[in-house]
Amino acid sequence: MSYDDVEIEDMEWNQELQAYTYPCPCGDLFQITKEDLKLGEEIARCPSCSLYITVIYNIEDFLQDSHNPIQPSKQQSLSVA
Amino acid sequence: MEEEKKAEKRDNKNDQIIWSWGAGTEGQLGTNKLQDELLPQLIHQPSLSSVSHLACGGAHVIALTSGGKVVSWGRGNSGQLGQGEVVNNSLYPKIVTSLDAYFITHVSAGWSYSAFVSDNGCLFTCGDGSFGQLGHGDYTSHCTPFEVSFFANQHVVQVACGMRHSLVLLKDGSQNQVYGFGSGKRGQLGVSKYKIKSINLPEVVRAFEYAEIVQIAANGDHSAALSADGHLYTWGRGFKGFEDVHSPQRLNSSLNFSKATLGWNHALALTGEGEVYMLGGNHLGVLSDHQSMNRAKQIPVDSREANLEKVPGLDGIKISDIATGSEHSVIVTDNGEIKTWGWGEHGQLGLGDTSDQISPITVNCGHDLNEATSIRVYCGSGFTFALTMA
Ligand SMILES: [Zn+2]
């Protein structure tokens, strides 16, 4: 069973992991790559435990231009300032 | 010889005992190892003596000593340890030297950031600032505690850090006593009835005109406050099956609450009579109960008291302390027993296995405690600490 449904805009792009991440209740991070998203994968898994989340996103945002993916929340927050 | 032995024994009895268990791969257990522990581990750290309060975050720990000093360890990749550098993880507790000039009286640990309050009412924050949760007016992260200048002319007494948002309580019970900043999408800031993505400067929570708030709590996307007359207020992400609420809602209950703690999907509330209640139900019992929970229908806020239930299986045993991890719960009985339930995959229940539990089970700390010794418990996301208080 999915632990939670999380919108892609609430996930953070992690340069080191090359993945979108979201906090897992175990202390690690749920992760999903751009490649996964392009394939229509909607499950982000945590490498440390059995939990996973369902990622809510629009696949077109990832298929169109691989050089300009949708902005992770960090950049979006900045524009609010 | 005999005399010496006796003296040694007595000394040990007065020494503070600290245990930890659960998720440990970031060094957060203070065991000097990067591994999970399924049973309580005795912590031997010379830099940890006379701890008066612990704050546990996603995978890091901030300890406050009775002398007003701050010690930190665990994950430090966002600067949340306040050690002046970004480290993957710190196995050994280290003093936060940049706060040496202050006597710190309160600390809180969020998912990947930390906050500190000094006896003269200053607030300092460090760690991940991507959502404005440090309150400095920007989205910058800091690896050294940095004073929140917004409160420069006010007296801060408490701070509470959640996943991506912070709450602050000011000293005098005026109308403007609680502030929020950081991520607000689920209503957890309580500063506006409209949906707020995030704010990076504190804004007042306008709901406590007629209440004197004495305790604040934050975890996950939840917020809570407790008033001097024992009322519990919650806001933010709705508990299981309930809508999000964007301003503090007083729980419709005649119970007199003395302490409240939050998880990512549940809350515990302790009454003045030593009874413990849970909000949000058995979400974790529900982790293994696949059908009933997902996409539950949204229940209107008014019927929330129906969501409050007494923790089962305690048979009138009085409870003296409570703590909540993201998905587990810990309580201390007034005869010094620690009981846990909820999610157990990383050993955070301390019961020697990785099973989940739906009702309180006694943890064996392997120690015969003096009955007069009081025990306090603290939870990070997937781990637990217990310590004896003098
Ligand atoms: Zn996990």
Short mmCIF file of C-alpha atoms and ligand atoms in Angstrom, two decimals:
data_model
loop_
_atom_site.label_atom_id
_atom_site.label_comp_id
_atom_site.label_asym_id
_atom_site.label_seq_id
_atom_site.Cartn_x
_atom_site.Cartn_y
_atom_site.Cartn_z
CA MET A 1 0.00 0.00 0.00
CA SER A 2 1.29 3.43 -0.94
CA TYR A 3 2.35 5.40 2.14
CA ASP A 4 1.23 8.71 0.66
CA ASP A 5 0.39 10.54 -2.56
CA VAL A 6 2.88 13.33 -3.24
CA GLU A 7 2.79 15.93 -6.02
CA ILE A 8 6.01 16.24 -8.02
CA GLU A 9 6.18 19.96 -7.13
CA ASP A 10 6.55 18.96 -3.48
CA MET A 11 9.52 16.73 -4.26
CA GLU A 12 13.07 18.09 -4.33
CA TRP A 13 15.61 17.51 -7.09
CA ASN A 14 18.68 15.91 -5.53
CA GLN A 15 21.77 16.54 -7.64
CA GLU A 16 23.84 13.92 -5.87
CA LEU A 17 21.24 11.16 -6.25
CA GLN A 18 20.08 12.44 -9.67
CA ALA A 19 16.53 11.85 -8.49
CA TYR A 20 13.45 13.63 -7.18
CA THR A 21 13.19 12.94 -3.47
CA TYR A 22 10.70 13.25 -0.62
CA PRO A 23 11.26 12.50 3.11
CA CYS A 24 10.50 8.91 4.17
CA PRO A 25 9.29 8.36 7.76
CA CYS A 26 12.26 6.04 8.32
CA GLY A 27 14.67 8.97 7.94
CA ASP A 28 15.83 8.22 4.39
CA LEU A 29 14.36 9.60 1.14
CA PHE A 30 11.81 8.30 -1.35
CA GLN A 31 13.44 8.57 -4.78
CA ILE A 32 12.41 8.55 -8.45
CA THR A 33 14.56 9.40 -11.49
CA LYS A 34 13.60 11.48 -14.54
CA GLU A 35 13.99 8.35 -16.64
CA ASP A 36 11.44 6.56 -14.45
CA LEU A 37 9.04 9.49 -14.79
CA LYS A 38 9.43 9.52 -18.60
CA LEU A 39 8.44 5.86 -18.61
CA GLY A 40 5.29 6.67 -16.70
CA GLU A 41 6.50 5.15 -13.42
CA GLU A 42 4.62 6.66 -10.52
CA ILE A 43 6.11 4.81 -7.56
CA ALA A 44 9.01 6.41 -5.64
CA ARG A 45 10.76 3.94 -3.35
CA CYS A 46 12.90 4.33 -0.28
CA PRO A 47 16.21 2.41 -0.45
CA SER A 48 16.18 1.81 3.33
CA CYS A 49 12.70 0.42 3.97
CA SER A 50 9.64 -1.24 2.46
CA LEU A 51 7.60 1.95 2.08
CA TYR A 52 6.85 3.74 -1.20
CA ILE A 53 4.82 6.74 -2.30
CA THR A 54 2.73 7.49 -5.37
CA VAL A 55 4.03 10.48 -7.32
CA ILE A 56 1.39 12.73 -8.86
CA TYR A 57 2.74 14.30 -12.07
CA ASN A 58 2.02 15.05 -15.68
CA ILE A 59 4.07 12.78 -17.90
CA GLU A 60 4.05 15.35 -20.73
CA ASP A 61 6.14 17.67 -18.56
CA PHE A 62 8.92 15.10 -18.71
CA LEU A 63 8.54 13.85 -22.27
CA GLN A 64 8.70 17.19 -24.09
CA ASP A 65 12.07 18.74 -23.38
CA SER A 66 14.60 16.73 -21.45
CA HIS A 67 16.78 19.83 -21.01
CA ASN A 68 14.09 21.79 -19.29
CA PRO A 69 12.23 19.54 -16.86
CA ILE A 70 9.67 20.93 -14.49
CA GLN A 71 11.12 23.00 -11.74
CA PRO A 72 11.62 21.26 -8.43
CA SER A 73 10.13 22.92 -5.41
CA LYS A 74 13.38 24.64 -4.41
CA GLN A 75 13.37 26.90 -7.44
CA GLN A 76 9.62 27.44 -7.22
CA SER A 77 9.92 28.61 -3.66
CA LEU A 78 12.60 31.06 -4.68
CA SER A 79 10.28 32.73 -7.16
CA VAL A 80 7.80 33.35 -4.32
CA ALA A 81 10.39 35.57 -2.65
CA MET B 1 38.06 -1.48 49.24
CA GLU B 2 34.49 -2.30 50.23
CA GLU B 3 33.85 1.36 50.88
CA GLU B 4 35.19 2.33 47.50
CA LYS B 5 32.97 -0.16 45.74
CA LYS B 6 29.94 1.12 47.56
CA ALA B 7 30.78 4.70 46.63
CA GLU B 8 31.21 3.71 43.01
CA LYS B 9 27.85 2.00 43.00
CA ARG B 10 26.15 5.02 44.45
CA ASP B 11 27.78 7.27 41.85
CA ASN B 12 26.55 5.09 39.05
CA LYS B 13 23.07 5.30 40.44
CA ASN B 14 23.11 9.07 40.24
CA ASP B 15 24.61 9.16 36.77
CA GLN B 16 22.21 9.83 33.97
CA ILE B 17 21.45 6.77 31.85
CA ILE B 18 20.76 7.23 28.14
CA TRP B 19 19.40 4.57 25.78
CA SER B 20 18.69 4.67 22.06
CA TRP B 21 17.25 2.28 19.48
CA GLY B 22 15.81 2.19 15.95
CA ALA B 23 17.10 3.57 12.65
CA GLY B 24 20.81 4.29 12.99
CA THR B 25 22.45 4.38 9.58
CA GLU B 26 23.23 8.10 9.88
CA GLY B 27 24.84 7.81 13.29
CA GLN B 28 21.75 9.29 14.97
CA LEU B 29 21.70 6.71 17.79
CA GLY B 30 24.96 7.99 19.28
CA THR B 31 26.29 4.43 19.37
CA ASN B 32 29.34 5.35 17.24
CA LYS B 33 28.03 2.93 14.64
CA LEU B 34 26.11 3.34 11.40
CA GLN B 35 23.50 0.65 11.95
CA ASP B 36 19.96 0.06 13.18
CA GLU B 37 19.46 -1.31 16.69
CA LEU B 38 16.44 -3.45 17.54
CA LEU B 39 17.01 -3.28 21.32
CA PRO B 40 17.86 -0.39 23.68
CA GLN B 41 21.56 0.45 23.59
CA LEU B 42 23.28 2.08 26.56
CA ILE B 43 24.99 5.25 25.35
CA HIS B 44 28.45 6.06 26.68
CA GLN B 45 29.50 9.49 25.48
CA PRO B 46 31.70 11.66 27.69
CA SER B 47 30.38 14.81 26.00
CA LEU B 48 26.84 13.84 27.00
CA SER B 49 26.37 14.50 30.66
CA SER B 50 23.42 16.04 32.47
CA VAL B 51 21.23 16.19 29.39
CA SER B 52 18.08 18.15 30.20
CA HIS B 53 16.30 17.86 26.85
CA LEU B 54 16.71 16.04 23.54
CA ALA B 55 15.35 17.04 20.15
CA CYS B 56 15.36 14.38 17.43
CA GLY B 57 14.85 15.17 13.74
CA GLY B 58 14.76 13.14 10.53
CA ALA B 59 18.13 11.56 11.32
CA HIS B 60 19.93 13.93 13.69
CA VAL B 61 19.84 14.74 17.39
CA ILE B 62 20.27 18.02 19.29
CA ALA B 63 20.93 17.60 23.02
CA LEU B 64 20.62 20.39 25.55
CA THR B 65 22.62 20.12 28.77
CA SER B 66 21.57 21.52 32.11
CA GLY B 67 24.38 24.05 31.72
CA GLY B 68 22.74 25.55 28.63
CA LYS B 69 25.16 23.97 26.15
CA VAL B 70 24.14 22.29 22.89
CA VAL B 71 25.56 19.02 21.53
CA SER B 72 24.65 17.49 18.16
CA TRP B 73 25.23 14.32 16.13
CA GLY B 74 23.77 12.24 13.27
CA ARG B 75 23.04 13.36 9.72
CA GLY B 76 24.57 16.73 8.88
CA ASN B 77 24.30 17.00 5.11
CA SER B 78 22.15 20.15 5.24
CA GLY B 79 24.04 21.87 8.06
CA GLN B 80 21.44 20.78 10.64
CA LEU B 81 24.13 19.93 13.23
CA GLY B 82 25.20 23.58 13.42
CA GLN B 83 28.87 22.57 13.52
CA GLY B 84 29.93 25.16 10.94
CA GLU B 85 30.39 22.57 8.23
CA VAL B 86 28.33 20.24 6.12
CA VAL B 87 29.09 16.62 7.01
CA ASN B 88 27.37 13.48 5.79
CA ASN B 89 27.07 12.17 9.30
CA SER B 90 28.70 12.78 12.64
CA LEU B 91 29.12 9.65 14.78
CA TYR B 92 30.30 11.45 17.91
CA PRO B 93 28.34 14.10 19.80
CA LYS B 94 30.03 17.47 19.37
CA ILE B 95 29.39 20.79 21.10
CA VAL B 96 27.85 23.54 18.96
CA THR B 97 30.57 26.03 19.82
CA SER B 98 29.07 28.99 17.99
CA LEU B 99 26.35 29.11 20.67
CA ASP B 100 28.89 29.17 23.51
CA ALA B 101 28.16 32.78 24.33
CA TYR B 102 24.50 31.96 25.02
CA PHE B 103 22.68 29.94 27.66
CA ILE B 104 20.35 27.82 25.53
CA THR B 105 17.02 26.91 27.15
CA HIS B 106 15.09 25.17 24.35
CA VAL B 107 15.94 23.26 21.16
CA SER B 108 14.00 21.61 18.35
CA ALA B 109 15.00 19.38 15.44
CA GLY B 110 13.07 19.28 12.16
CA TRP B 111 13.49 16.92 9.24
CA SER B 112 16.82 18.49 8.14
CA TYR B 113 17.14 21.67 10.19
CA SER B 114 17.39 22.78 13.82
CA ALA B 115 16.41 25.66 16.08
CA PHE B 116 17.71 26.97 19.41
CA VAL B 117 16.27 29.43 21.95
CA SER B 118 18.47 31.31 24.44
CA ASP B 119 17.55 32.44 27.96
CA ASN B 120 17.40 36.04 26.76
CA GLY B 121 14.74 35.13 24.17
CA CYS B 122 16.81 34.94 20.98
CA LEU B 123 16.01 32.37 18.29
CA PHE B 124 18.72 30.75 16.15
CA THR B 125 18.20 28.36 13.23
CA CYS B 126 20.44 26.30 10.95
CA GLY B 127 20.22 23.54 8.34
CA ASP B 128 18.03 23.30 5.25
CA GLY B 129 16.28 26.56 4.42
CA SER B 130 14.78 25.62 1.03
CA PHE B 131 11.22 26.19 2.20
CA GLY B 132 11.85 29.29 4.29
CA GLN B 133 11.75 27.19 7.46
CA LEU B 134 14.77 29.00 8.96
CA GLY B 135 12.84 32.30 9.02
CA HIS B 136 15.66 34.50 7.74
CA GLY B 137 13.69 36.06 4.89
CA ASP B 138 15.26 33.89 2.21
CA TYR B 139 15.60 30.26 1.14
CA THR B 140 19.26 29.89 2.07
CA SER B 141 20.65 27.03 4.14
CA HIS B 142 23.10 27.60 7.00
CA CYS B 143 25.56 25.25 8.69
CA THR B 144 26.01 27.54 11.73
CA PRO B 145 23.10 28.72 13.91
CA PHE B 146 22.05 32.13 12.69
CA GLU B 147 19.88 34.51 14.70
CA VAL B 148 16.35 35.11 13.39
CA SER B 149 16.35 38.90 13.37
CA PHE B 150 12.56 39.11 13.04
CA PHE B 151 12.34 38.31 16.78
CA ALA B 152 15.20 40.64 17.81
CA ASN B 153 12.88 42.78 19.96
CA GLN B 154 10.75 39.96 21.25
CA HIS B 155 11.25 37.18 23.77
CA VAL B 156 11.05 33.72 22.21
CA VAL B 157 10.51 30.83 24.67
CA GLN B 158 9.80 27.82 22.45
CA VAL B 159 10.34 26.67 18.89
CA ALA B 160 8.92 23.61 17.12
CA CYS B 161 10.28 22.25 13.83
CA GLY B 162 8.33 19.94 11.51
CA MET B 163 9.23 18.47 8.15
CA ARG B 164 9.46 21.84 6.39
CA HIS B 165 7.81 24.37 8.71
CA SER B 166 8.49 26.02 12.05
CA LEU B 167 6.40 27.44 14.89
CA VAL B 168 7.56 29.92 17.52
CA LEU B 169 6.01 30.76 20.90
CA LEU B 170 6.66 34.16 22.48
CA LYS B 171 6.89 34.79 26.20
CA ASP B 172 3.95 36.87 27.32
CA GLY B 173 0.51 35.52 26.51
CA SER B 174 -0.43 38.41 24.27
CA GLN B 175 -2.61 38.10 21.17
CA ASN B 176 0.46 37.66 19.02
CA GLN B 177 2.08 34.77 20.80
CA VAL B 178 2.47 32.09 18.09
CA TYR B 179 4.22 32.53 14.73
CA GLY B 180 4.71 30.23 11.76
CA PHE B 181 7.06 30.14 8.74
CA GLY B 182 8.28 27.70 6.08
CA SER B 183 6.15 25.40 3.95
CA GLY B 184 2.42 26.04 4.29
CA LYS B 185 0.69 24.03 1.62
CA ARG B 186 -1.21 21.78 4.03
CA GLY B 187 -2.25 24.66 6.29
CA GLN B 188 0.45 23.88 8.86
CA LEU B 189 1.45 27.54 9.31
CA GLY B 190 -2.02 28.60 10.43
CA VAL B 191 -1.33 32.18 9.34
CA SER B 192 -3.95 32.43 6.58
CA LYS B 193 -7.16 30.70 5.59
CA TYR B 194 -5.84 30.66 2.01
CA LYS B 195 -3.39 28.11 0.65
CA ILE B 196 0.20 29.35 1.11
CA LYS B 197 3.04 27.59 -0.66
CA SER B 198 5.70 28.90 1.69
CA ILE B 199 6.82 32.00 3.61
CA ASN B 200 10.37 32.76 4.68
CA LEU B 201 9.59 35.35 7.38
CA PRO B 202 7.52 34.62 10.50
CA GLU B 203 3.83 35.54 10.40
CA VAL B 204 1.50 35.56 13.37
CA VAL B 205 -1.04 32.77 13.92
CA ARG B 206 -4.25 34.69 14.63
CA ALA B 207 -6.27 32.22 16.62
CA PHE B 208 -5.24 32.59 20.21
CA GLU B 209 -6.82 35.90 21.23
CA TYR B 210 -8.54 34.24 24.18
CA ALA B 211 -6.05 31.50 25.01
CA GLU B 212 -2.68 31.46 26.71
CA ILE B 213 -0.49 28.99 24.84
CA VAL B 214 2.06 27.06 26.93
CA GLN B 215 3.32 24.43 24.49
CA ILE B 216 3.71 24.18 20.69
CA ALA B 217 4.47 21.11 18.57
CA ALA B 218 5.26 20.43 14.91
CA ASN B 219 6.06 17.28 12.95
CA GLY B 220 5.46 16.20 9.37
CA ASP B 221 2.92 18.72 8.04
CA HIS B 222 1.07 18.92 11.37
CA SER B 223 1.01 21.68 13.99
CA ALA B 224 -0.38 21.76 17.52
CA ALA B 225 -0.61 24.06 20.52
CA LEU B 226 -1.69 23.52 24.10
CA SER B 227 -3.29 26.23 26.23
CA ALA B 228 -2.75 26.87 29.93
CA ASP B 229 -6.30 25.65 30.61
CA GLY B 230 -5.62 22.29 28.95
CA HIS B 231 -7.17 22.74 25.49
CA LEU B 232 -5.51 21.16 22.48
CA TYR B 233 -5.44 22.98 19.12
CA THR B 234 -4.34 21.32 15.88
CA TRP B 235 -3.92 22.56 12.31
CA GLY B 236 -2.24 21.53 9.05
CA ARG B 237 -2.53 18.18 7.34
CA GLY B 238 -5.72 16.39 8.33
CA PHE B 239 -5.38 13.26 10.41
CA LYS B 240 -6.50 10.02 8.78
CA GLY B 241 -9.51 10.72 6.61
CA PHE B 242 -9.87 14.36 7.65
CA GLU B 243 -9.47 17.51 5.60
CA ASP B 244 -6.48 19.81 6.01
CA VAL B 245 -7.20 22.81 8.24
CA HIS B 246 -5.56 26.19 7.68
CA SER B 247 -6.16 27.69 11.11
CA PRO B 248 -5.92 26.22 14.63
CA GLN B 249 -8.98 24.18 15.62
CA ARG B 250 -9.72 23.55 19.28
CA LEU B 251 -10.34 19.90 19.95
CA ASN B 252 -13.89 19.44 21.17
CA SER B 253 -13.14 17.61 24.40
CA SER B 254 -13.60 18.14 28.11
CA LEU B 255 -10.23 16.53 28.86
CA ASN B 256 -7.50 18.60 30.44
CA PHE B 257 -4.34 18.07 28.37
CA SER B 258 -0.84 18.70 29.73
CA LYS B 259 1.37 17.63 26.82
CA ALA B 260 0.93 16.92 23.10
CA THR B 261 3.31 15.38 20.57
CA LEU B 262 2.91 14.85 16.82
CA GLY B 263 3.88 12.21 14.27
CA TRP B 264 3.45 12.39 10.50
CA ASN B 265 -0.07 10.93 10.68
CA HIS B 266 -1.01 10.88 14.35
CA ALA B 267 -0.80 12.77 17.62
CA LEU B 268 -0.57 11.77 21.26
CA ALA B 269 -2.02 13.86 24.06
CA LEU B 270 -1.38 13.33 27.76
CA THR B 271 -3.93 14.49 30.33
CA GLY B 272 -3.18 15.95 33.74
CA GLU B 273 -4.51 12.70 35.20
CA GLY B 274 -1.91 10.60 33.35
CA GLU B 275 -4.19 9.25 30.64
CA VAL B 276 -3.00 9.17 27.05
CA TYR B 277 -5.14 9.71 23.97
CA MET B 278 -4.37 9.35 20.29
CA LEU B 279 -5.55 11.43 17.34
CA GLY B 280 -5.34 9.96 13.86
CA GLY B 281 -6.05 6.43 14.92
CA ASN B 282 -4.03 3.37 14.15
CA HIS B 283 -2.45 4.63 10.96
CA LEU B 284 0.45 2.38 11.63
CA GLY B 285 -1.64 -0.53 12.68
CA VAL B 286 -3.13 0.36 9.35
CA LEU B 287 0.16 0.14 7.49
CA SER B 288 -0.34 -3.58 7.68
CA ASP B 289 -4.13 -3.31 7.22
CA HIS B 290 -4.10 -2.71 3.47
CA GLN B 291 -7.73 -1.93 2.68
CA SER B 292 -9.24 0.62 4.95
CA MET B 293 -7.01 3.62 4.91
CA ASN B 294 -6.11 4.84 1.44
CA ARG B 295 -8.37 7.48 -0.05
CA ALA B 296 -10.66 7.40 2.94
CA LYS B 297 -13.47 9.84 2.52
CA GLN B 298 -12.88 13.33 3.79
CA ILE B 299 -14.70 13.89 7.06
CA PRO B 300 -15.62 17.48 7.88
CA VAL B 301 -13.63 19.11 10.63
CA ASP B 302 -16.56 19.47 13.07
CA SER B 303 -16.70 15.80 13.91
CA ARG B 304 -13.07 15.53 14.86
CA GLU B 305 -13.62 14.58 18.48
CA ALA B 306 -14.78 11.21 17.14
CA ASN B 307 -11.21 10.76 15.96
CA LEU B 308 -9.79 10.96 19.49
CA GLU B 309 -9.36 7.61 21.18
CA LYS B 310 -7.90 6.43 24.43
CA VAL B 311 -4.76 4.33 23.96
CA PRO B 312 -5.84 0.73 24.61
CA GLY B 313 -4.38 -1.79 27.00
CA LEU B 314 -3.20 0.54 29.76
CA ASP B 315 -5.82 -0.51 32.34
CA GLY B 316 -5.61 2.58 34.46
CA ILE B 317 -1.80 2.71 34.53
CA LYS B 318 -0.74 6.34 34.85
CA ILE B 319 1.51 7.74 32.13
CA SER B 320 4.23 10.28 32.91
CA ASP B 321 5.71 11.05 29.47
CA ILE B 322 4.89 10.63 25.78
CA ALA B 323 6.80 10.89 22.48
CA THR B 324 5.97 10.31 18.81
CA GLY B 325 8.17 9.37 15.87
CA SER B 326 6.90 9.74 12.34
CA GLU B 327 4.99 6.45 12.64
CA HIS B 328 5.58 5.13 16.14
CA SER B 329 4.65 6.06 19.70
CA VAL B 330 6.45 5.82 23.04
CA ILE B 331 5.07 6.29 26.55
CA VAL B 332 6.50 6.04 30.06
CA THR B 333 4.40 4.67 32.92
CA ASP B 334 4.70 6.25 36.35
CA ASN B 335 6.37 3.07 37.61
CA GLY B 336 9.18 3.58 35.12
CA GLU B 337 8.22 1.27 32.27
CA ILE B 338 8.68 2.29 28.67
CA LYS B 339 6.02 1.07 26.23
CA THR B 340 6.01 1.42 22.44
CA TRP B 341 3.74 0.70 19.47
CA GLY B 342 3.37 1.56 15.79
CA TRP B 343 5.80 1.00 12.94
CA GLY B 344 8.73 -1.23 13.81
CA GLU B 345 10.64 -1.87 10.59
CA HIS B 346 13.87 -0.25 11.83
CA GLY B 347 13.65 -1.47 15.40
CA GLN B 348 12.24 1.88 16.57
CA LEU B 349 9.97 0.03 19.01
CA GLY B 350 13.02 -1.48 20.78
CA LEU B 351 11.35 -4.87 21.13
CA GLY B 352 14.12 -6.91 19.50
CA ASP B 353 12.39 -7.36 16.15
CA THR B 354 11.10 -5.37 13.19
CA SER B 355 7.39 -6.07 13.68
CA ASP B 356 4.66 -3.43 13.91
CA GLN B 357 2.53 -3.28 17.07
CA ILE B 358 -1.02 -1.96 17.36
CA SER B 359 -1.03 -1.51 21.15
CA PRO B 360 1.62 -0.62 23.79
CA ILE B 361 4.28 -3.29 24.50
CA THR B 362 6.84 -2.99 27.32
CA VAL B 363 10.46 -2.39 26.31
CA ASN B 364 13.14 -4.19 28.30
CA CYS B 365 15.97 -1.74 28.98
CA GLY B 366 17.91 -4.39 30.89
CA HIS B 367 18.19 -2.13 33.90
CA ASP B 368 16.66 -2.20 37.32
CA LEU B 369 15.68 1.40 37.79
CA ASN B 370 15.21 3.12 41.06
CA GLU B 371 11.48 3.77 41.22
CA ALA B 372 12.09 7.39 42.10
CA THR B 373 14.00 7.94 38.87
CA SER B 374 11.91 9.63 36.24
CA ILE B 375 12.35 8.72 32.60
CA ARG B 376 11.86 10.98 29.59
CA VAL B 377 11.43 9.75 26.04
CA TYR B 378 12.13 11.40 22.67
CA CYS B 379 11.59 10.24 19.09
CA GLY B 380 13.16 11.10 15.76
CA SER B 381 11.52 9.99 12.54
CA GLY B 382 12.51 6.32 12.88
CA PHE B 383 14.39 6.14 16.18
CA THR B 384 13.91 6.57 19.91
CA PHE B 385 15.86 7.90 22.91
CA ALA B 386 15.14 7.42 26.61
CA LEU B 387 16.98 9.03 29.48
CA THR B 388 16.79 9.13 33.24
CA MET B 389 16.38 12.49 34.94
CA ALA B 390 17.97 13.26 38.29
ZN ZN C 1 12.28 4.60 4.28
#
